[in-house]
Tab-separated table of C-alpha atoms and ligand atoms in Angstrom:
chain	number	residue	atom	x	y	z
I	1	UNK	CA	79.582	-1.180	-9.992
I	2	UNK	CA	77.953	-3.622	-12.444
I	3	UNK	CA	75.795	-2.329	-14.957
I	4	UNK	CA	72.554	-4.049	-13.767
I	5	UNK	CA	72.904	-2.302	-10.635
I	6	UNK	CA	72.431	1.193	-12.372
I	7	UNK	CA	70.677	0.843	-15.725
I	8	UNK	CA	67.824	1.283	-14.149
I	9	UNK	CA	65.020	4.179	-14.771
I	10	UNK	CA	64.483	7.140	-12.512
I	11	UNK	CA	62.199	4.980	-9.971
I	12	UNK	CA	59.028	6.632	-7.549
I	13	UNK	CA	56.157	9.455	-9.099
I	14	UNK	CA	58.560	12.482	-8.874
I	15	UNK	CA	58.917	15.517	-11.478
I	16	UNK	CA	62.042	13.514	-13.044
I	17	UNK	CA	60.396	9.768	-12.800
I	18	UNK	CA	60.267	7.483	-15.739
I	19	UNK	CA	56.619	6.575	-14.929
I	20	UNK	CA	55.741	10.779	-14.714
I	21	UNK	CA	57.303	11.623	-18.186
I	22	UNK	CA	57.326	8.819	-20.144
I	23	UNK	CA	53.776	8.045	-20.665
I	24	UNK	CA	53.159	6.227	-24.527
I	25	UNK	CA	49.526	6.347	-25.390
I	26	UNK	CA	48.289	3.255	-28.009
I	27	UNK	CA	47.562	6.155	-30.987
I	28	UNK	CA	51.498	7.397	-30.577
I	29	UNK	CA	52.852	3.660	-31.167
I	30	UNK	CA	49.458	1.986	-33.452
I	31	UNK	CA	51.822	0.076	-35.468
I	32	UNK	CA	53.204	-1.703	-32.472
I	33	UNK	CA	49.849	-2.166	-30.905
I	34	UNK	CA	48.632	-3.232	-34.415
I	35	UNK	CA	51.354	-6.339	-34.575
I	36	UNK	CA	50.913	-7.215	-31.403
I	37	UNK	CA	47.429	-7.484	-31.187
I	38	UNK	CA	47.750	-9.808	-34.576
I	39	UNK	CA	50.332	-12.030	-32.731
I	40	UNK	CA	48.570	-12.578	-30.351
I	41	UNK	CA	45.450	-13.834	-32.315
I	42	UNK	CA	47.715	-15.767	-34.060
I	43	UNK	CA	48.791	-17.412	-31.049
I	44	UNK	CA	46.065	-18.512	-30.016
I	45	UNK	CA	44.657	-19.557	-33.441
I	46	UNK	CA	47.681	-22.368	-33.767
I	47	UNK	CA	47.174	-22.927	-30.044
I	48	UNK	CA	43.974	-22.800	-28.621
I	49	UNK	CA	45.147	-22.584	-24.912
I	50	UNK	CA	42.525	-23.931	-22.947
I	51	UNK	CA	42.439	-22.447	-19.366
I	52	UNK	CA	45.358	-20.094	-18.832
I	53	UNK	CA	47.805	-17.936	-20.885
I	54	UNK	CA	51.350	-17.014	-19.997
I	55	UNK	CA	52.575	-13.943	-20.738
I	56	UNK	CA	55.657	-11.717	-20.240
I	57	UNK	CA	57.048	-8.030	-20.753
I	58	UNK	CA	60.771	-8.013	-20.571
I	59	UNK	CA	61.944	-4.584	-18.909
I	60	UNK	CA	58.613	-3.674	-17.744
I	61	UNK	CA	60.362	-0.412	-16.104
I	62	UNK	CA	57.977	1.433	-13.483
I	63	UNK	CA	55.729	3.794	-15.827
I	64	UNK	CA	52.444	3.286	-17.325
I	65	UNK	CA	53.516	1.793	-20.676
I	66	UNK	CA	53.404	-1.531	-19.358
I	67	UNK	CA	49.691	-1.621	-18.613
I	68	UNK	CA	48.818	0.451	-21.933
I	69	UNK	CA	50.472	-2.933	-23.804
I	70	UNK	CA	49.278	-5.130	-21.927
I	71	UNK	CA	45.586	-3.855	-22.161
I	72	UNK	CA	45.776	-4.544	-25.938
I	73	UNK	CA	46.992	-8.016	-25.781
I	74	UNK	CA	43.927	-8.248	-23.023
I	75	UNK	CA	41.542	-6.759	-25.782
I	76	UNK	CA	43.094	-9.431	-28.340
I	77	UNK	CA	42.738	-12.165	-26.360
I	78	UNK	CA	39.023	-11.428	-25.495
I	79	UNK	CA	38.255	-10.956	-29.356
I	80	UNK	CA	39.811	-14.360	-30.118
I	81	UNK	CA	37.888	-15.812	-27.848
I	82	UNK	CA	34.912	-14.506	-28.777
I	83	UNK	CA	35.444	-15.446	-32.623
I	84	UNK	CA	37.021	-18.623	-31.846
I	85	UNK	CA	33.675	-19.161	-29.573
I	86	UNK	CA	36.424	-20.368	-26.727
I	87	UNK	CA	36.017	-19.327	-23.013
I	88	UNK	CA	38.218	-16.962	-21.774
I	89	UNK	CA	41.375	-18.076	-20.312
I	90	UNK	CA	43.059	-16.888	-17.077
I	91	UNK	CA	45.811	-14.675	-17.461
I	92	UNK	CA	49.336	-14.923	-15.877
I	93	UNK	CA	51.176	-11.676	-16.580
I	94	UNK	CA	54.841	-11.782	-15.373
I	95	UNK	CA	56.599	-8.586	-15.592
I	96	UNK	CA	60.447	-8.725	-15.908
I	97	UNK	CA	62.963	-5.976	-15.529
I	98	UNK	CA	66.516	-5.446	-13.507
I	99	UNK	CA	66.186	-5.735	-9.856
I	100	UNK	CA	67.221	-2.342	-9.376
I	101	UNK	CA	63.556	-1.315	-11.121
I	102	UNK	CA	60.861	0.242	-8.963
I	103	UNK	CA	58.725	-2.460	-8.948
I	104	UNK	CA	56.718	-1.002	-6.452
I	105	UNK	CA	55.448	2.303	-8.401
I	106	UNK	CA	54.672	-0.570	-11.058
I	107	UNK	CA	52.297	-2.537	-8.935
I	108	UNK	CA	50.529	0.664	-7.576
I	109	UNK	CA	49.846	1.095	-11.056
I	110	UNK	CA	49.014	-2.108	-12.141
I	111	UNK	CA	46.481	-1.972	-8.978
I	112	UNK	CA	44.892	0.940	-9.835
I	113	UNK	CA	44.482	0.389	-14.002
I	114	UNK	CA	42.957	-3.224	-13.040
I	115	UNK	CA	40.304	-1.702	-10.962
I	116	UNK	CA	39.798	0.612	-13.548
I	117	UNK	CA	39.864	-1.906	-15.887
I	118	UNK	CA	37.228	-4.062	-14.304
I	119	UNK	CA	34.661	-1.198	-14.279
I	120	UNK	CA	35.108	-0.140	-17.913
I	121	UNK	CA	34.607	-3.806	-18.880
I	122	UNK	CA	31.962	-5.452	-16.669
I	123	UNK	CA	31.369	-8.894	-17.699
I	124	UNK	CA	34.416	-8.359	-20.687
I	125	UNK	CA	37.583	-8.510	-17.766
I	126	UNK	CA	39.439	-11.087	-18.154
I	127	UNK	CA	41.251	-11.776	-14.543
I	128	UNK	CA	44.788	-11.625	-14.689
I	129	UNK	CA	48.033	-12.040	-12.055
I	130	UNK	CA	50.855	-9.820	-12.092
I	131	UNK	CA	53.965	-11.773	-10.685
I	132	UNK	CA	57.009	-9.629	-10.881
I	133	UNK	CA	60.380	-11.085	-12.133
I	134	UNK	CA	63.656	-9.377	-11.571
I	135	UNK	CA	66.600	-10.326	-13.390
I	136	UNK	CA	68.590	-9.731	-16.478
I	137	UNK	CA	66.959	-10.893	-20.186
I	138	UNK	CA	70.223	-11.766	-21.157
I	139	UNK	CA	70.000	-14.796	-18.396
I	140	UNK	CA	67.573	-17.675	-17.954
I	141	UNK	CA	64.326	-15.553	-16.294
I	142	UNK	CA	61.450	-18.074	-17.042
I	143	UNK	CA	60.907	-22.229	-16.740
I	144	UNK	CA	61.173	-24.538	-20.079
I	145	UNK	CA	58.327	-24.238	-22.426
I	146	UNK	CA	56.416	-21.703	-19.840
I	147	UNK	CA	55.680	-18.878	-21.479
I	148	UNK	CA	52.860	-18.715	-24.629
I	149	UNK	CA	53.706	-14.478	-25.457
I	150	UNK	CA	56.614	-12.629	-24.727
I	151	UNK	CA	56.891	-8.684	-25.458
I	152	UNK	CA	59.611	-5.942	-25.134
I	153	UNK	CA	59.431	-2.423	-25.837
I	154	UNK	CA	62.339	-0.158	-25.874
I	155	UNK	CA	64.723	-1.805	-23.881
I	156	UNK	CA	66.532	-4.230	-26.060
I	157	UNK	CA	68.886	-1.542	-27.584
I	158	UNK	CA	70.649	-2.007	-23.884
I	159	UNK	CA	73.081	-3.853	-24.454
I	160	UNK	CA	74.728	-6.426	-21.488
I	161	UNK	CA	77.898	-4.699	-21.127
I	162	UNK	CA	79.624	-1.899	-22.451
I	163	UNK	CA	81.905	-3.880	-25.056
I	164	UNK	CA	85.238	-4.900	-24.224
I	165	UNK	CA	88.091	-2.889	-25.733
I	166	UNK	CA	86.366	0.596	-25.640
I	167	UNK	CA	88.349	1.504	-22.585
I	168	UNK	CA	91.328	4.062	-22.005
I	169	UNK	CA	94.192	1.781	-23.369
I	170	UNK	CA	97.190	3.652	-21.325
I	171	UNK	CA	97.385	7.158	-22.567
I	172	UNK	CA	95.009	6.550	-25.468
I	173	UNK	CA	91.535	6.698	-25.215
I	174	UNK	CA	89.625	4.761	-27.912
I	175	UNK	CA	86.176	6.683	-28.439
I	176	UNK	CA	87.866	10.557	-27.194
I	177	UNK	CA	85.570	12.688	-26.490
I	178	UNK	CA	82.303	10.533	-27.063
I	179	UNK	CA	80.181	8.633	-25.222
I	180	UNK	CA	78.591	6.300	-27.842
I	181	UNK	CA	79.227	5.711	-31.913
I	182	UNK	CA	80.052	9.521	-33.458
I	183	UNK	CA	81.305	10.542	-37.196
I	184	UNK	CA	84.643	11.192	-35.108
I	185	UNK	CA	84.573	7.480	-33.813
I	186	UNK	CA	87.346	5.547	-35.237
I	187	UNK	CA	85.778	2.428	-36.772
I	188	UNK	CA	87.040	0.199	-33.953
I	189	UNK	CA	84.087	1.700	-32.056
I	190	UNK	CA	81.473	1.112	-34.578
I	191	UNK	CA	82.871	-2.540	-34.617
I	192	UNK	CA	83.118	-3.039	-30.725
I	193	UNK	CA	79.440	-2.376	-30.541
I	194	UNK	CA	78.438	-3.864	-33.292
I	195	UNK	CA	79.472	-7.139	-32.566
I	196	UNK	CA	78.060	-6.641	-28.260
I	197	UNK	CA	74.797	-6.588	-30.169
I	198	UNK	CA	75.363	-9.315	-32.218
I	199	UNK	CA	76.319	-11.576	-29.071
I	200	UNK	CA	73.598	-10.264	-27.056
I	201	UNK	CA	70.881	-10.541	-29.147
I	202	UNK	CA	71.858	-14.201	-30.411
I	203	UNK	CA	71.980	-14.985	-26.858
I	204	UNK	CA	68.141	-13.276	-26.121
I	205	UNK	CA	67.632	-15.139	-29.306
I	206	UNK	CA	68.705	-18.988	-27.200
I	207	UNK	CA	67.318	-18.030	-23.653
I	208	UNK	CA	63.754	-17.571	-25.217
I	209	UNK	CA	63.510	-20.476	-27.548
I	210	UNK	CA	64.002	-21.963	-24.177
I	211	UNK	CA	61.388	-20.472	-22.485
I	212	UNK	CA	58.463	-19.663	-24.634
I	213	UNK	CA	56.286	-22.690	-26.006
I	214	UNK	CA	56.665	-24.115	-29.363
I	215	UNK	CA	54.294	-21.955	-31.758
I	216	UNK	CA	54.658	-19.024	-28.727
I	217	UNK	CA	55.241	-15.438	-30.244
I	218	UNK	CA	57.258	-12.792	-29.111
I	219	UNK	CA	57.375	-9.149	-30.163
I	220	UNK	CA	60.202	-6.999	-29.507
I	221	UNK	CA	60.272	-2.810	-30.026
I	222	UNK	CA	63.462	-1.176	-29.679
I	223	UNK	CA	65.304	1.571	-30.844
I	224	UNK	CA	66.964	0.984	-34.543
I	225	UNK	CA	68.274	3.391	-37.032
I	226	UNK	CA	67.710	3.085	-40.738
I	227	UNK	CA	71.189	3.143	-42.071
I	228	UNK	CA	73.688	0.577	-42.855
I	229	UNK	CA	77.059	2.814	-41.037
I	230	UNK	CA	76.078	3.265	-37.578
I	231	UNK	CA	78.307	6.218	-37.737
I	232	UNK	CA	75.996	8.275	-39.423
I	233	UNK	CA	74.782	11.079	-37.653
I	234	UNK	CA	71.262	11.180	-37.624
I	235	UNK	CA	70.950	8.396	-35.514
I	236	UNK	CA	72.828	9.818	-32.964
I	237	UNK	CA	71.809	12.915	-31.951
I	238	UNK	CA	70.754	12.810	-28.176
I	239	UNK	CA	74.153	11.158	-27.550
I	240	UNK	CA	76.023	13.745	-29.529
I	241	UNK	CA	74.279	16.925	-27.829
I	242	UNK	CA	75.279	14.802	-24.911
I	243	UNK	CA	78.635	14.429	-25.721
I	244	UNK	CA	78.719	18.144	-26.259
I	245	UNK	CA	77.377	18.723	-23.410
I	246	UNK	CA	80.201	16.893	-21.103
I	247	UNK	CA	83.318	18.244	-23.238
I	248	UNK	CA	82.217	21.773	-22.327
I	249	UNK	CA	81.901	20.700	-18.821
I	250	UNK	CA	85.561	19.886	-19.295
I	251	UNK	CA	86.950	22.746	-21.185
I	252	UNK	CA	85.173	24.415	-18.066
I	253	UNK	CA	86.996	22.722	-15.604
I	254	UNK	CA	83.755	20.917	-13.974
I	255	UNK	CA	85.159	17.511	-15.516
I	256	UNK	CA	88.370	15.836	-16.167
I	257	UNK	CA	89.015	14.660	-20.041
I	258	UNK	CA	89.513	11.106	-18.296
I	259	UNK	CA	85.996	10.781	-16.941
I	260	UNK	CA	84.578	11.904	-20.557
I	261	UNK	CA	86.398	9.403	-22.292
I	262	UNK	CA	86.370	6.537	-20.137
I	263	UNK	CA	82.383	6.505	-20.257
I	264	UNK	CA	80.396	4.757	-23.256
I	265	UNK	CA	76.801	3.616	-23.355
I	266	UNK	CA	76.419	0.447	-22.618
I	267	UNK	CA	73.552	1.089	-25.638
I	268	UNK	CA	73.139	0.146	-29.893
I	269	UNK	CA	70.615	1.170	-32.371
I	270	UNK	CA	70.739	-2.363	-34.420
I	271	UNK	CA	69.386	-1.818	-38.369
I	272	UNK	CA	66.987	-4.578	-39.641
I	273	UNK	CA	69.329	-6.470	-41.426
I	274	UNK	CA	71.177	-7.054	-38.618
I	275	UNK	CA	68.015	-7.734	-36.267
I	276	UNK	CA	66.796	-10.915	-38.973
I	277	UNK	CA	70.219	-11.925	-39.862
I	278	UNK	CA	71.301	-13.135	-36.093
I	279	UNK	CA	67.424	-14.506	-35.761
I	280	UNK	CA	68.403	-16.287	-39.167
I	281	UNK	CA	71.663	-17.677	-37.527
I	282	UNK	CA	69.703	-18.271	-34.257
I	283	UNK	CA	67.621	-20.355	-36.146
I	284	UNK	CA	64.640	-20.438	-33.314
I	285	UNK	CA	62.318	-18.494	-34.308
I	286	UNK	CA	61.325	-16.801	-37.984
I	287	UNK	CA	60.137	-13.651	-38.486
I	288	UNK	CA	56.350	-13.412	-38.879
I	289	UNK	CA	55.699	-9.435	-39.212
I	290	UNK	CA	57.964	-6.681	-38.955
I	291	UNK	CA	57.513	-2.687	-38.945
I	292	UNK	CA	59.677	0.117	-39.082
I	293	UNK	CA	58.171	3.541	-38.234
I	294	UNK	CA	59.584	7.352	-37.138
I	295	UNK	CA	59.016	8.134	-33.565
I	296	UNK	CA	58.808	12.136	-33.227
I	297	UNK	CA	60.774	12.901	-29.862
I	298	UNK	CA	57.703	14.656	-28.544
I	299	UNK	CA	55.287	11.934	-28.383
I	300	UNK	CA	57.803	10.311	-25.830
I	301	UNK	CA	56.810	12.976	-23.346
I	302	UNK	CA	52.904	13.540	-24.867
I	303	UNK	CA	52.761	17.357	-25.137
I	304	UNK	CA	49.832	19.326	-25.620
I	305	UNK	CA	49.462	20.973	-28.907
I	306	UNK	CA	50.889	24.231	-27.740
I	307	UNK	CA	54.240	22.496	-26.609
I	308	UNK	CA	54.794	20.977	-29.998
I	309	UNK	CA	55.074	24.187	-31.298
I	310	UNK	CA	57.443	25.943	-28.523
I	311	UNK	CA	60.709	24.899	-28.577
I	312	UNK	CA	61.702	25.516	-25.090
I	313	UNK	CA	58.756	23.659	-23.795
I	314	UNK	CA	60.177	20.409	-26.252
I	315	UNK	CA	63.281	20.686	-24.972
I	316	UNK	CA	62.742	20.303	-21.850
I	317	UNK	CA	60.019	17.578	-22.333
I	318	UNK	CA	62.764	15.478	-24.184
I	319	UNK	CA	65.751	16.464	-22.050
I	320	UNK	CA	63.202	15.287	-18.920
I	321	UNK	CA	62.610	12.106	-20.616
I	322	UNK	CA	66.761	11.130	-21.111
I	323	UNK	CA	67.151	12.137	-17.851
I	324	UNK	CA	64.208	9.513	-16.988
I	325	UNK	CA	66.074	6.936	-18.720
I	326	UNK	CA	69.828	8.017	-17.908
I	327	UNK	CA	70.190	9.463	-14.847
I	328	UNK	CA	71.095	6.901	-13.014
I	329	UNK	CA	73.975	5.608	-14.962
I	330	UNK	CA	75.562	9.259	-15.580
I	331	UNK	CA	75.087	9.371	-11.841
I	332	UNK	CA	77.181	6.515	-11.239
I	333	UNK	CA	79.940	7.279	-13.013
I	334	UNK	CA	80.479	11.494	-13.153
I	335	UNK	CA	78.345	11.670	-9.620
I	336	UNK	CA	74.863	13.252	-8.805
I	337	UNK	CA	76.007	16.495	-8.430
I	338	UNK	CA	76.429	17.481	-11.875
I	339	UNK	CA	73.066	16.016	-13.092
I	340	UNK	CA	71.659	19.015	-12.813
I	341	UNK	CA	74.105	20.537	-15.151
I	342	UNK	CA	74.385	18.063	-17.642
I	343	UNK	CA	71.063	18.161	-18.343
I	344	UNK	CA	70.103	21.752	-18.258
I	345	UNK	CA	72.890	22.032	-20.950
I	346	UNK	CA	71.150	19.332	-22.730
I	347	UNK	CA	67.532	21.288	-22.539
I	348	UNK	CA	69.710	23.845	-24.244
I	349	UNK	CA	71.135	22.041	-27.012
I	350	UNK	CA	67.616	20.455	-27.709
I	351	UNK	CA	65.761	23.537	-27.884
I	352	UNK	CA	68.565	24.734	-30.226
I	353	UNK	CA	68.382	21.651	-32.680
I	354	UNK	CA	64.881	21.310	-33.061
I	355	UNK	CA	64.710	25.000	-34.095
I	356	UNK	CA	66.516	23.380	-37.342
I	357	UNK	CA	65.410	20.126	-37.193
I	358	UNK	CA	62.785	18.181	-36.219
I	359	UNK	CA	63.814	15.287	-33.657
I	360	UNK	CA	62.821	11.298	-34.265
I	361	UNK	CA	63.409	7.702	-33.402
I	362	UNK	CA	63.598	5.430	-35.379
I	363	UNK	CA	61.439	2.749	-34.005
I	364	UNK	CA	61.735	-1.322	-35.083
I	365	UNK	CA	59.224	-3.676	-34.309
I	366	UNK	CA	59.430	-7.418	-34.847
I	367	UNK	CA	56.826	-10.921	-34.372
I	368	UNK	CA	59.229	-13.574	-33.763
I	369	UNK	CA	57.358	-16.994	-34.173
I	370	UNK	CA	58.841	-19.559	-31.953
I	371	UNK	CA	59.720	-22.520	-34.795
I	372	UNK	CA	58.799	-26.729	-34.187
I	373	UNK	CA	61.793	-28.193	-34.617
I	374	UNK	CA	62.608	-31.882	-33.772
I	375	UNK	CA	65.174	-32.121	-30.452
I	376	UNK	CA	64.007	-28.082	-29.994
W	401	SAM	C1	63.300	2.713	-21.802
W	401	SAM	S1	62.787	1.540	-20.629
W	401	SAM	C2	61.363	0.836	-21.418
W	401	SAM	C3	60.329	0.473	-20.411
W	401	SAM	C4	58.972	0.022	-20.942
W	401	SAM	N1	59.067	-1.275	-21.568
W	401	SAM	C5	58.363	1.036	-21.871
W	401	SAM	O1	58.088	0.706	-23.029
W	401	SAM	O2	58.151	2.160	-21.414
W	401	SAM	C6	63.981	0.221	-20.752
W	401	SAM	C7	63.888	-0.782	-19.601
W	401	SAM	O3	64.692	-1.923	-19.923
W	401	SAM	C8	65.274	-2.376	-18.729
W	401	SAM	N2	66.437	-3.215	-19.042
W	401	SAM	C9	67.583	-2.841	-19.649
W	401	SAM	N3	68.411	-3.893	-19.738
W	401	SAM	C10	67.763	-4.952	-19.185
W	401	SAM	C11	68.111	-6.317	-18.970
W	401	SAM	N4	69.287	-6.794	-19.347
W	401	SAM	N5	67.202	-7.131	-18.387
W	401	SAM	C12	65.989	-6.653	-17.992
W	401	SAM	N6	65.616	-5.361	-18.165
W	401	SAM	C13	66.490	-4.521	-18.744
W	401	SAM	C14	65.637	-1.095	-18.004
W	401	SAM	O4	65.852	-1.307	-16.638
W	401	SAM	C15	64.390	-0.247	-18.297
W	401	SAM	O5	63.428	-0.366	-17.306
């Protein structure tokens, strides 16, 4: 099955949906909110669009997130305006993901937050038209020179394939036992991936500059780690307890060896070096802001203040929230009827690793400013 088909999130309103657990607020993420708001009015400083603005979220998903990002680029478009003494411009929002997405729960949601919207602002709304877009980022998805501001949040750490070479290789498999970069990874594996992320985000990198207008900005969040070896554990841990996880399903008998070891995520946590040295090579855009911040794992599922001291309660939140994001994929290639398993074993581990430690992300974020260059 190709991998657009089922890297998708957990789709409808259900206990397990991506758009019931995964709900960012703008105070869990300010530095994010904080850059883009700022590219934005830097936008449309050097620009000045006069009657509409084009903007895009690559892998929208179906949850809430969307509109919480896009409500702050609204708010920063409204104050330029107003301190630019400019009229406010229409809005084109065009909201990207793979077609497998829910698209559906999204515009429900869009529908409702815009009527909400409109009351809470009165004369302030600025009218805006959600057109979805399916397709893959790492293809063409918009028309020359279309698109003034592009976002992403946490999807571009999904990578376009699993890399090549990480397979089984006759008797041998290459990454035994693990399902992404471990400390017991041979360093083939921490190359492999490497260099998928190096050719996929080079290639974003070229389909953009196509796309977005000379002087456009784009700001991408997405999973990073802070370390030069990728190896290192601490930026691994979900897929480790993961990992775990599956081999004692096999030691159990409930999987085969072969089905652990032939399964990698198709998935890299870049470092910023890497992130500015393929825009460097790319040579499209320059970096105009960047921001590196911890993520603790329970803001992903916003607990109350007596879950962020129970452990249980965090486990589960978190386990809830990888299930949001991975079920589908595990699905597809150990079957549905172990999800269950897999992740109540994960709850476990989770609750048992934050009584030690305290989970994070490492979280990247980057303004890319689309570069004039002649014959660009
Ligand atoms: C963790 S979700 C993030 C969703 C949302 N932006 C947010 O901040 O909550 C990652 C999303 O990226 C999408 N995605 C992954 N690879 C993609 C690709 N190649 N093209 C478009 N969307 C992709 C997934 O389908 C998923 O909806």
């Amino acid at each position: 099955m190709k991998l657009e088909q089922v890297l998708c999130m957990l789709g409808g309103t259900g206990d397990h949906s991506y758009a019931t657990v995964f709900n960012l607020e703008d105070k869990t993420v300010p530095d994010a909110i904080f850059i883009m708001k700022q590219s934005v009015e830097e936008l449309y400083h050097d620009l000045l669009p006069e009657n509409y603005v084009v903007v895009a979220d690559l892998g929208c998903s179906s949850g809430p997130n969307a509109f919480m990002y896009f409500a702050a680029i609204m708010d920063a478009i409204g104050e330029s305006c107003d301190r630019l003494s400019r009229r406010a411009p229409e809005i084109q929002l065009l909201l990207n993901d793979l077609p497998g997405n829910d698209f559906n729960t999204l515009f429900g949601l869009f529908a409702s937050s815009k009527e909400k919207m409109k009351e809470e602002k009165g004369e302030k709304f600025l009218p805006f038209y959600p057109a979805g877009v399916p397709g893959s980022f790492y293809g063409r998805l918009f028309p020359a020179r279309s698109v003034h501001f592009i976002y992403s949040s946490l999807c571009l750490h999904w990578l376009s394939q699993v890399p090549q070479g990480l397979e089984t290789n006759g008797n041998t498999a290459v990454n035994k036992g693990n399902i992404y970069i471990s400390k017991t990874s041979p360093p083939l594996v921490s190359k492999l991936y490497t260099e998928q992320f190096q050719r996929d985000f080079y290639s974003f990198l070229k389909l953009r500059s196509e796309e977005i207008c000379t002087g456009g900005r784009m700001v991408l969040m997405f999973f990073g780690r802070r370390t030069w070896d990728p190896a290192e554990e601490e930026n691994n841990y979900i897929s480790t307890l993961l990992s775990k996880a599956l081999n004692e399903m096999v030691l159990e008998g409930i999987l085969k060896a072969s089905e652990v070891d032939s399964f990698n995520l198709p998935y890299y946590q870049p470092c910023m070096e890497e992130v500015k040295m393929v825009t460097r090579d790319e040579g499209s855009f320059d970096v105009a802001h960047e921001s590196v911040f911890d993520l603790n794992w329970e803001v992903l599922g916003n607990l109350d203040d007596k879950s962020l001291t129970d452990n249980n309660a965090s486990g589960e939140y978190i386990a809830k929230i990888m299930r949001s994001v991975l079920e589908p994929l595990f699905a597809s290639h150990f079957g549905e009827a172990i999800i269950d398993e897999l992740f109540s074993r994960l709850t476990a581990k989770l609750t048992k690793h934050i009584e030690t430690e305290k989970g994070k992300y490492v979280i990247f974020v980057v303004s890319l400013r689309r570069i004039y260059r002649v014959n660009s």
